PDB file of C-alpha atoms in Angstrom:
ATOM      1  CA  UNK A   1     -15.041  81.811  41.383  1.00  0.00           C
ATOM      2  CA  UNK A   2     -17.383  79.076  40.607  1.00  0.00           C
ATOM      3  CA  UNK A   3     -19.114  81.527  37.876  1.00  0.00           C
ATOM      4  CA  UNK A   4     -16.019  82.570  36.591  1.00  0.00           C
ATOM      5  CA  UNK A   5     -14.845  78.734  35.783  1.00  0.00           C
ATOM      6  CA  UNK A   6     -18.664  78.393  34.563  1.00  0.00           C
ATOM      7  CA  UNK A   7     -17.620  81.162  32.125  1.00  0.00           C
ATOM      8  CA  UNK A   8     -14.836  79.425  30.763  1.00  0.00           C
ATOM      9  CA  UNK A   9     -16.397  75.834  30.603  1.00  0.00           C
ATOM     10  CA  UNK A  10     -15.224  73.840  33.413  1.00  0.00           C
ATOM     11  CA  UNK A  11     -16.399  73.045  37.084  1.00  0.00           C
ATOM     12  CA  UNK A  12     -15.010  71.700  39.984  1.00  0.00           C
ATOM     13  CA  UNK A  13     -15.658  70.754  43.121  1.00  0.00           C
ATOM     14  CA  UNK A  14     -15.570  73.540  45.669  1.00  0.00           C
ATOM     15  CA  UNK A  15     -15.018  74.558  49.078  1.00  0.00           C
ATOM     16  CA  UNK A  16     -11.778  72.086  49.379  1.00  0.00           C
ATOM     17  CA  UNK A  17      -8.602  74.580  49.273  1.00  0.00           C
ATOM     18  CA  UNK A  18      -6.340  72.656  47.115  1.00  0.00           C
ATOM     19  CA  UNK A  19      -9.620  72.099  44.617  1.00  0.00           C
ATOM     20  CA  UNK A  20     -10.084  75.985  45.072  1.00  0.00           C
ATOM     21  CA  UNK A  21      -6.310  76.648  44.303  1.00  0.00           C
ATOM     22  CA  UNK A  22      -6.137  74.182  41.437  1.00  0.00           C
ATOM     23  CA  UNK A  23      -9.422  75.776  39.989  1.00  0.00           C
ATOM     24  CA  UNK A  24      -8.146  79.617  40.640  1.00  0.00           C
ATOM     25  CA  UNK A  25      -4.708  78.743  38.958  1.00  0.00           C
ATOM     26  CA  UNK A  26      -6.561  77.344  35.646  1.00  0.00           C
ATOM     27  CA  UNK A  27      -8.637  80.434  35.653  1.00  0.00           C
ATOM     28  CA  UNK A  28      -5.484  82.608  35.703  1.00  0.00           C
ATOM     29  CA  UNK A  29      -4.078  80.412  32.826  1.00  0.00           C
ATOM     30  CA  UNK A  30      -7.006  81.519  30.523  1.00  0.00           C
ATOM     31  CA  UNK A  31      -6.976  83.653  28.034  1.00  0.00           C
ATOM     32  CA  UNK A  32      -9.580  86.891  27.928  1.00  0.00           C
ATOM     33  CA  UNK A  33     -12.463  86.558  25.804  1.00  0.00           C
ATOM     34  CA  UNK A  34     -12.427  89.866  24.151  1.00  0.00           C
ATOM     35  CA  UNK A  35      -8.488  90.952  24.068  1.00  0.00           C
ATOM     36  CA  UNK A  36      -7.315  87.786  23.781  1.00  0.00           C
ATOM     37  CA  UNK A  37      -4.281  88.109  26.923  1.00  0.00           C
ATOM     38  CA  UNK A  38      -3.926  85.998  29.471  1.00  0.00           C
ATOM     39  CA  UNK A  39      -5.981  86.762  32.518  1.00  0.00           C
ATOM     40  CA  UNK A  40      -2.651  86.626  34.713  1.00  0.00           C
ATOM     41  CA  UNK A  41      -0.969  89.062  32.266  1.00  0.00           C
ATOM     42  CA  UNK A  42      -3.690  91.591  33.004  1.00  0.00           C
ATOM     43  CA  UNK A  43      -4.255  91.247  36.594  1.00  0.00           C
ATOM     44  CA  UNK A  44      -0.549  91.635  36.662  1.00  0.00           C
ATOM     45  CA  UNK A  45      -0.341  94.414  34.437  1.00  0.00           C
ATOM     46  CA  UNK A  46      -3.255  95.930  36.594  1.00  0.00           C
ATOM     47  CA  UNK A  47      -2.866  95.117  40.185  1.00  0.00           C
ATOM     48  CA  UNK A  48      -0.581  97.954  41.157  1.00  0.00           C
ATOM     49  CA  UNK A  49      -2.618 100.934  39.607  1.00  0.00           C
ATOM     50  CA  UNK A  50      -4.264 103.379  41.452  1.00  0.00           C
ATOM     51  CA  UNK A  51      -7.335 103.419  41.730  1.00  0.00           C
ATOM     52  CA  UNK A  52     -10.071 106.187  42.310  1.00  0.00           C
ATOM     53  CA  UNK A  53     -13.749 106.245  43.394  1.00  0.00           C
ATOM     54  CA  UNK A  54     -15.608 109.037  42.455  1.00  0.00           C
ATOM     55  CA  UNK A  55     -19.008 109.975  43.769  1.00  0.00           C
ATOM     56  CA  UNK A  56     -21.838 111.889  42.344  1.00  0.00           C
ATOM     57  CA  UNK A  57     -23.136 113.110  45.873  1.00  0.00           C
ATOM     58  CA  UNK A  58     -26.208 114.919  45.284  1.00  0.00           C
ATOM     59  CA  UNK A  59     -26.625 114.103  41.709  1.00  0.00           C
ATOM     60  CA  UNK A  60     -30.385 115.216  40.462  1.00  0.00           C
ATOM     61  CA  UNK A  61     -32.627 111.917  40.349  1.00  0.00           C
ATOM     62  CA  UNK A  62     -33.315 112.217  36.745  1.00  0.00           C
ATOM     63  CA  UNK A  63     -29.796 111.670  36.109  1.00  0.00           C
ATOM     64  CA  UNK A  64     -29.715 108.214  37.424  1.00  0.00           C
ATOM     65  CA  UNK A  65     -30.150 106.044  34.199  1.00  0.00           C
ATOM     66  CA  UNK A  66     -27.727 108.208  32.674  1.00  0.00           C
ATOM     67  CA  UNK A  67     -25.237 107.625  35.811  1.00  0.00           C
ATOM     68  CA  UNK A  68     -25.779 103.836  35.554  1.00  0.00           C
ATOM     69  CA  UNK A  69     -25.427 103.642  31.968  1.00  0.00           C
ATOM     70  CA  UNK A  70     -21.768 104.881  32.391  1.00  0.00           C
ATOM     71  CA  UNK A  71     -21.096 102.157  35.282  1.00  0.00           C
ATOM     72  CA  UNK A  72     -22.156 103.928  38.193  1.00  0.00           C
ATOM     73  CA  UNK A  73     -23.809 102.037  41.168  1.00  0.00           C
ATOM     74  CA  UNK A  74     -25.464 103.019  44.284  1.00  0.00           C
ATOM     75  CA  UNK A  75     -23.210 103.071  47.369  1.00  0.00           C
ATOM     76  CA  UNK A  76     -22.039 104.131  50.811  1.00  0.00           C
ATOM     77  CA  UNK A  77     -19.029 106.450  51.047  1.00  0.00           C
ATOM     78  CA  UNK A  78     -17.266 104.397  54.045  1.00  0.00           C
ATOM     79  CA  UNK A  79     -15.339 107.800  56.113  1.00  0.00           C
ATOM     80  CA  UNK A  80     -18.453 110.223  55.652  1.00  0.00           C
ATOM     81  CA  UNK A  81     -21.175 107.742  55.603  1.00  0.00           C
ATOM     82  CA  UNK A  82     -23.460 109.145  52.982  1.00  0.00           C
ATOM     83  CA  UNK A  83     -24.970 107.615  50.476  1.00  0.00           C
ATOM     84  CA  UNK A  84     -24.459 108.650  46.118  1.00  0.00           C
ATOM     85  CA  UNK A  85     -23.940 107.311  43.248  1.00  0.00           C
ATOM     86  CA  UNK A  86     -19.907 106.201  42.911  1.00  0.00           C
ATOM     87  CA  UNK A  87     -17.849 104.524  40.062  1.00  0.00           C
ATOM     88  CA  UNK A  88     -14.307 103.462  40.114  1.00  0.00           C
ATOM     89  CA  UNK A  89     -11.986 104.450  37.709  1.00  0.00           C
ATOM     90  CA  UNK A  90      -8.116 104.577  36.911  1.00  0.00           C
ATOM     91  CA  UNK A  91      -6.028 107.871  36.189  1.00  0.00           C
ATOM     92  CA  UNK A  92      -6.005 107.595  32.880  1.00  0.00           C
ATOM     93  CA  UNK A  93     -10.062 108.330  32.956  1.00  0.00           C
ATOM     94  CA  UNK A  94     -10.193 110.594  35.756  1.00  0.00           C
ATOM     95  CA  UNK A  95     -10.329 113.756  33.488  1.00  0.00           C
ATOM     96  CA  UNK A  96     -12.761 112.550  31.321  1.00  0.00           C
ATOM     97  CA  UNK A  97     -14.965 111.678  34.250  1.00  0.00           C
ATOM     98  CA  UNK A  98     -14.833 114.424  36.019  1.00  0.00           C
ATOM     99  CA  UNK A  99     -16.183 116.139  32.750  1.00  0.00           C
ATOM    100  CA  UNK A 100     -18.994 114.507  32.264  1.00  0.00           C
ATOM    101  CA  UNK A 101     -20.238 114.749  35.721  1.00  0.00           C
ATOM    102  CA  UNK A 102     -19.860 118.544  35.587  1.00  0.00           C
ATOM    103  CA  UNK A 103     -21.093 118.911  32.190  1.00  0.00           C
ATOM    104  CA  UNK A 104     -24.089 116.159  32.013  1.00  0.00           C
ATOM    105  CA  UNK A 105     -24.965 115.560  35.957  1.00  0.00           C
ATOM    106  CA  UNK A 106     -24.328 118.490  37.961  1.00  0.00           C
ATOM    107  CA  UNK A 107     -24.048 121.084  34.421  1.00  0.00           C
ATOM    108  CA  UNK A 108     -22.508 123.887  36.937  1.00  0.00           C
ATOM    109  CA  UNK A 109     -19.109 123.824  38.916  1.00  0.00           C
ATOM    110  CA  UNK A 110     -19.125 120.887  41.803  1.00  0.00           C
ATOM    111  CA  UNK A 111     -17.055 119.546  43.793  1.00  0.00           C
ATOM    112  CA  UNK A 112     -16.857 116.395  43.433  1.00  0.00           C
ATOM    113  CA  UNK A 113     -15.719 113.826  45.891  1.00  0.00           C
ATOM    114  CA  UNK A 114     -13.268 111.525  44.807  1.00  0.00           C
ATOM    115  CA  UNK A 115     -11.267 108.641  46.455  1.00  0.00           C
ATOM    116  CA  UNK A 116      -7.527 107.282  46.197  1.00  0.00           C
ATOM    117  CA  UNK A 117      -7.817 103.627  46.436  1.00  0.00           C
ATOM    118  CA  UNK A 118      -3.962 102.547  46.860  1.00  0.00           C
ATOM    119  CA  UNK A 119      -3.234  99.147  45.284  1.00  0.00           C
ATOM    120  CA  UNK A 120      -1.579  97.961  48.402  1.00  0.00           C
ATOM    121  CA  UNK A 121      -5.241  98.432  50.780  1.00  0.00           C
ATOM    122  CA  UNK A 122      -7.746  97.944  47.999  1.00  0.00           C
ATOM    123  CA  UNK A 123      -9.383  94.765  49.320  1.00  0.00           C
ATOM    124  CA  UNK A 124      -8.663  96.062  53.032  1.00  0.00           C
TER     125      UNK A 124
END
């Protein structure tokens, strides 16, 4: 949080809860650099979507620059405990995704692992 309120010009003292609070609820008050909304407006607006992880398990190593150019980072999938490259997207990209990986990454029919993140166990 402290980079955050660094971001939007202000500090505070942390690590003293109602300093914290105070600091997280003038964060939430600010408005969004680049669309110009309040930041509580869009975590609102976002904070019951699902969400979706998709991994590019076995992706060629060439392909990695490409797969971190589009947002991709290296990670562990936690249930089969493997490791790829993984991105998280909502529905509305999912398609276009999916796509790319089959025509740019894998160029050949794959299945791809994907996984639902509900917004009720997202941080769980």
């Amino acid at each position: 949080m402290e980079y955050l309120a660094y971001k939007y010009n202000f500090f505070y003292e942390g690590h003293r809860a109602v300093i914290d609070c105070l600091a997280g609820l003038h964060l939430l008050s600010q408005y969004l650099p680049v669309s110009k909304e309040l930041v509580l407006k869009q975590l609102l607006m976002n904070c019951h979507k699902t969400r979706f992880k998709v991994w590019a398990k076995n992706a060629p190593y060439e392909t990695k620059d490409l797969l971190k150019s589009r947002g991709y980072r290296w990670s562990t999938h936690p249930q089969e405990n493997y490791k790829a490259w993984m991105v998280e997207i909502i529905e509305n990209n999912m398609e276009s995704e999916l796509n790319f990986l089959q025509s740019c990454i894998y160029q050949k029919n794959y299945a791809i692992p994907i996984q639902t993140i509900l917004p009720y166990n997202r941080f769980t």
